[in-house]
Short mmCIF file of C-alpha atoms in Angstrom, two decimals:
data_model
loop_
_atom_site.label_atom_id
_atom_site.label_comp_id
_atom_site.label_asym_id
_atom_site.label_seq_id
_atom_site.Cartn_x
_atom_site.Cartn_y
_atom_site.Cartn_z
CA SER A 1 30.15 33.24 4.58
CA GLN A 2 30.04 33.15 8.33
CA GLN A 3 33.32 33.45 10.15
CA GLY A 4 32.29 33.13 13.77
CA GLU A 5 30.94 30.04 15.43
CA GLU A 6 29.17 30.11 18.79
CA ASP A 7 29.29 27.25 21.22
CA PRO A 8 27.10 25.70 22.48
CA GLN A 9 24.30 25.91 19.91
CA ALA A 10 21.76 25.72 22.72
CA LEU A 11 22.01 26.30 26.46
CA SER A 12 19.31 25.72 29.05
CA ILE A 13 19.73 26.90 32.65
CA GLN A 14 17.75 27.88 35.74
CA GLU A 15 17.21 31.45 36.85
CA GLY A 16 20.05 32.68 39.01
CA GLU A 17 22.66 30.51 37.33
CA ASN A 18 25.43 31.91 35.17
CA ALA A 19 25.43 31.39 31.41
CA THR A 20 28.63 31.17 29.41
CA MET A 21 28.72 31.25 25.63
CA ASN A 22 31.81 30.94 23.50
CA CYS A 23 32.71 32.25 20.06
CA SER A 24 35.55 31.19 17.81
CA TYR A 25 36.63 32.92 14.63
CA LYS A 26 39.07 32.26 11.83
CA THR A 27 40.93 35.39 10.78
CA SER A 28 42.38 38.44 12.50
CA ILE A 29 39.87 41.02 13.64
CA ASN A 30 39.56 44.69 14.49
CA ASN A 31 36.86 44.18 17.09
CA LEU A 32 34.28 41.66 18.22
CA GLN A 33 30.70 42.42 19.19
CA TRP A 34 28.02 40.45 20.95
CA TYR A 35 24.36 40.86 20.02
CA ARG A 36 21.13 39.50 21.39
CA GLN A 37 18.06 38.64 19.32
CA ASN A 38 14.55 37.86 20.47
CA SER A 39 12.17 35.89 18.28
CA GLY A 40 14.21 36.21 15.09
CA ARG A 41 13.81 39.96 14.76
CA GLY A 42 16.08 42.94 15.43
CA LEU A 43 19.43 42.52 17.07
CA VAL A 44 20.28 44.43 20.21
CA HIS A 45 23.89 45.38 20.69
CA LEU A 46 25.31 44.18 24.01
CA ILE A 47 29.01 44.92 24.05
CA LEU A 48 31.98 45.64 21.78
CA ILE A 49 35.51 44.55 22.62
CA ARG A 50 38.47 45.76 20.58
CA SER A 51 41.30 43.53 19.50
CA ASN A 52 43.70 45.16 21.97
CA GLU A 53 41.36 44.56 24.94
CA ARG A 54 41.15 41.35 26.93
CA GLU A 55 38.09 41.83 29.10
CA LYS A 56 35.08 44.11 29.35
CA HIS A 57 32.17 44.39 31.70
CA SER A 58 28.70 45.84 31.30
CA GLY A 59 26.23 45.25 34.10
CA ARG A 60 25.73 41.47 34.40
CA LEU A 61 27.74 40.87 31.23
CA ARG A 62 31.40 40.00 31.07
CA VAL A 63 33.19 39.49 27.76
CA THR A 64 36.68 38.16 27.25
CA LEU A 65 38.77 38.09 24.13
CA ASP A 66 41.79 35.90 23.42
CA THR A 67 43.21 36.89 20.05
CA SER A 68 45.93 34.21 20.23
CA LYS A 69 43.22 31.54 20.36
CA LYS A 70 40.82 33.52 18.16
CA SER A 71 38.07 33.12 20.69
CA SER A 72 35.73 35.14 22.90
CA SER A 73 33.34 34.33 25.68
CA LEU A 74 30.20 36.01 26.96
CA LEU A 75 29.24 35.45 30.58
CA ILE A 76 25.82 36.44 31.87
CA THR A 77 25.72 36.34 35.64
CA ALA A 78 22.62 35.74 37.77
CA SER A 79 20.52 34.98 34.70
CA ARG A 80 16.84 35.87 34.48
CA ALA A 81 13.99 34.43 32.43
CA ALA A 82 14.07 37.67 30.41
CA ASP A 83 17.59 36.78 29.23
CA THR A 84 16.06 34.02 27.08
CA ALA A 85 17.13 34.86 23.53
CA SER A 86 19.63 34.01 20.81
CA TYR A 87 23.10 35.43 21.29
CA PHE A 88 25.43 36.14 18.38
CA CYS A 89 29.04 37.13 18.14
CA ALA A 90 30.06 39.28 15.20
CA THR A 91 33.56 40.08 14.05
CA ASP A 92 34.85 43.03 12.11
CA LYS A 93 38.03 42.51 10.13
CA GLY A 94 38.43 46.27 9.87
CA ARG A 95 40.55 46.42 6.80
CA GLY A 96 40.50 46.76 3.06
CA SER A 97 37.46 45.75 1.11
CA THR A 98 35.78 44.15 4.11
CA LEU A 99 35.74 47.34 6.18
CA GLY A 100 32.30 47.80 7.69
CA ARG A 101 31.15 44.25 7.18
CA LEU A 102 30.22 42.21 10.27
CA TYR A 103 30.59 38.43 10.17
CA PHE A 104 28.09 36.62 12.38
CA GLY A 105 28.04 33.11 13.75
CA ARG A 106 24.92 30.93 13.91
CA GLY A 107 24.22 31.94 17.48
CA THR A 108 23.58 30.29 20.83
CA GLN A 109 19.95 29.84 21.87
CA LEU A 110 19.80 30.52 25.60
CA THR A 111 16.75 29.42 27.59
CA VAL A 112 16.46 30.49 31.23
CA TRP A 113 13.81 28.66 33.20
CA PRO A 114 12.06 30.45 36.08
CA GLY B 1 16.21 59.23 20.13
CA ALA B 2 14.53 57.04 17.52
CA GLY B 3 16.28 53.89 16.46
CA VAL B 4 16.57 52.30 13.03
CA SER B 5 13.15 51.67 11.52
CA GLN B 6 12.21 49.33 8.72
CA THR B 7 9.06 49.01 6.66
CA PRO B 8 7.11 46.93 6.07
CA SER B 9 7.42 44.63 9.08
CA ASN B 10 6.20 41.72 7.01
CA LYS B 11 5.88 41.25 3.27
CA VAL B 12 4.23 38.35 1.50
CA THR B 13 4.66 38.19 -2.24
CA GLU B 14 4.40 35.74 -5.07
CA LYS B 15 7.31 34.24 -6.94
CA GLY B 16 8.38 36.50 -9.77
CA LYS B 17 7.14 39.74 -8.21
CA TYR B 18 9.17 42.85 -7.40
CA VAL B 19 9.55 44.06 -3.80
CA GLU B 20 11.03 47.10 -2.10
CA LEU B 21 12.16 47.15 1.51
CA ARG B 22 12.79 50.45 3.25
CA CYS B 23 15.23 51.42 5.98
CA ASP B 24 15.34 54.66 7.98
CA PRO B 25 18.67 54.88 9.82
CA ILE B 26 19.36 56.73 13.04
CA SER B 27 19.55 60.45 12.35
CA GLY B 28 23.14 61.54 11.73
CA HIS B 29 24.45 58.07 10.95
CA THR B 30 26.33 58.12 7.68
CA ALA B 31 26.99 54.39 7.42
CA LEU B 32 24.13 52.02 6.56
CA TYR B 33 24.19 48.24 6.16
CA TRP B 34 21.83 45.56 4.88
CA TYR B 35 21.96 41.97 6.11
CA ARG B 36 19.84 38.91 5.39
CA GLN B 37 19.04 36.26 7.97
CA SER B 38 17.65 32.86 7.11
CA LEU B 39 15.99 30.65 9.68
CA GLY B 40 18.46 29.22 12.17
CA GLN B 41 21.37 31.24 10.79
CA GLY B 42 23.17 34.40 11.74
CA PRO B 43 22.79 37.55 9.63
CA GLU B 44 24.77 37.62 6.39
CA PHE B 45 26.11 40.83 4.94
CA LEU B 46 24.58 42.17 1.73
CA ILE B 47 25.70 45.75 1.17
CA TYR B 48 27.21 48.74 2.97
CA PHE B 49 26.72 52.44 2.21
CA GLN B 50 28.92 55.28 3.33
CA GLY B 51 26.84 58.36 2.59
CA THR B 52 25.11 57.97 -0.77
CA GLY B 53 27.52 55.52 -2.31
CA ALA B 54 27.69 51.76 -1.98
CA ALA B 55 31.12 51.18 -0.46
CA ASP B 56 30.79 47.40 -0.62
CA ASP B 57 28.04 45.50 -2.45
CA SER B 58 29.88 42.22 -2.70
CA GLY B 59 27.36 40.46 -0.45
CA LEU B 60 24.45 40.89 -2.85
CA PRO B 61 23.68 37.33 -4.03
CA ASN B 62 22.94 38.18 -7.67
CA ASP B 63 21.81 40.97 -9.98
CA ARG B 64 18.18 40.64 -8.92
CA PHE B 65 19.18 42.50 -5.76
CA PHE B 66 19.86 46.22 -5.78
CA ALA B 67 19.97 48.91 -3.10
CA VAL B 68 19.98 52.69 -3.20
CA ARG B 69 20.49 55.52 -0.76
CA PRO B 70 20.02 58.62 -2.92
CA GLU B 71 20.20 61.31 -0.24
CA GLY B 72 22.48 59.59 2.20
CA SER B 73 19.72 58.80 4.68
CA VAL B 74 16.84 56.44 3.81
CA SER B 75 17.79 53.31 1.88
CA THR B 76 15.70 50.97 -0.23
CA LEU B 77 16.59 47.36 -0.96
CA LYS B 78 15.00 46.21 -4.19
CA ILE B 79 14.50 42.61 -5.23
CA GLN B 80 13.38 41.77 -8.75
CA ARG B 81 11.76 38.52 -9.91
CA THR B 82 11.59 37.18 -6.37
CA GLU B 83 12.28 33.52 -5.74
CA ARG B 84 11.19 31.29 -2.86
CA GLY B 85 14.81 31.18 -1.71
CA ASP B 86 14.70 34.93 -1.10
CA SER B 87 12.42 34.33 1.89
CA ALA B 88 14.26 35.59 4.96
CA VAL B 89 14.40 38.43 7.46
CA TYR B 90 16.11 41.46 5.93
CA LEU B 91 17.89 43.53 8.55
CA CYS B 92 19.15 47.07 8.24
CA ALA B 93 21.73 48.65 10.53
CA SER B 94 23.38 52.04 10.81
CA SER B 95 26.44 53.42 12.50
CA LEU B 96 27.92 56.84 13.09
CA GLY B 97 30.35 56.83 10.21
CA LEU B 98 33.70 55.27 10.85
CA ALA B 99 32.85 51.77 9.71
CA GLY B 100 34.59 49.13 11.70
CA VAL B 101 34.89 51.32 14.76
CA GLU B 102 31.39 52.21 15.83
CA THR B 103 28.67 49.87 16.93
CA GLN B 104 26.11 48.92 14.30
CA TYR B 105 22.54 49.49 15.49
CA PHE B 106 19.96 47.21 13.96
CA GLY B 107 16.35 47.76 13.00
CA PRO B 108 13.56 45.24 13.72
CA GLY B 109 13.83 43.72 10.24
CA THR B 110 11.42 42.97 7.42
CA ARG B 111 10.25 39.38 7.20
CA LEU B 112 9.87 38.52 3.51
CA LEU B 113 7.93 35.46 2.46
CA VAL B 114 7.90 34.50 -1.21
CA LEU B 115 5.16 32.03 -2.07
#
């Protein structure tokens, strides 16, 4: 079963604008990761944020985590046409029998128009 | 260095046939994972190996699915008596070893189509 849910399901913006995607999850986590996927193939890891962290940056990416609200956001600044892809959040409960398993949401389809 | 590789890239088979999907993890990664992704969905966990042993196979949908990793490196996902509902992209990932701590690195996937 999928634990995370991304919002919105689809996002369409112009180049240069910022894109914000949100992820909500249901149970406590060890860490949360964001992945990108082009054309339904392999996932590319973007960033990992641990449950004791609140914000992380990587290049044009900024991720926040609010464990009290069980939510995370991914911000892509100054978007480019090449950022067009599906973006997934994945949570890791990090305990017991579920150790190692990532739970993915359905993803946000981002389209950046030139 | 080389990333996770998967073969074949695409597999078309007929209902009832047997298929094998192969995954070569990143060298030195002791943890290996299989996921399945249906159209419009996120990946769903199938099985996780730590070394040669399956640490968690609770995501395998039924006993037609089986996976092995005999030498702790390459893994093969085996599907018997394939059904049309098995059509999906099968993704493999590997990580350094401490599951739940390291990033999982994904391969390009095998797109399976069962006719």
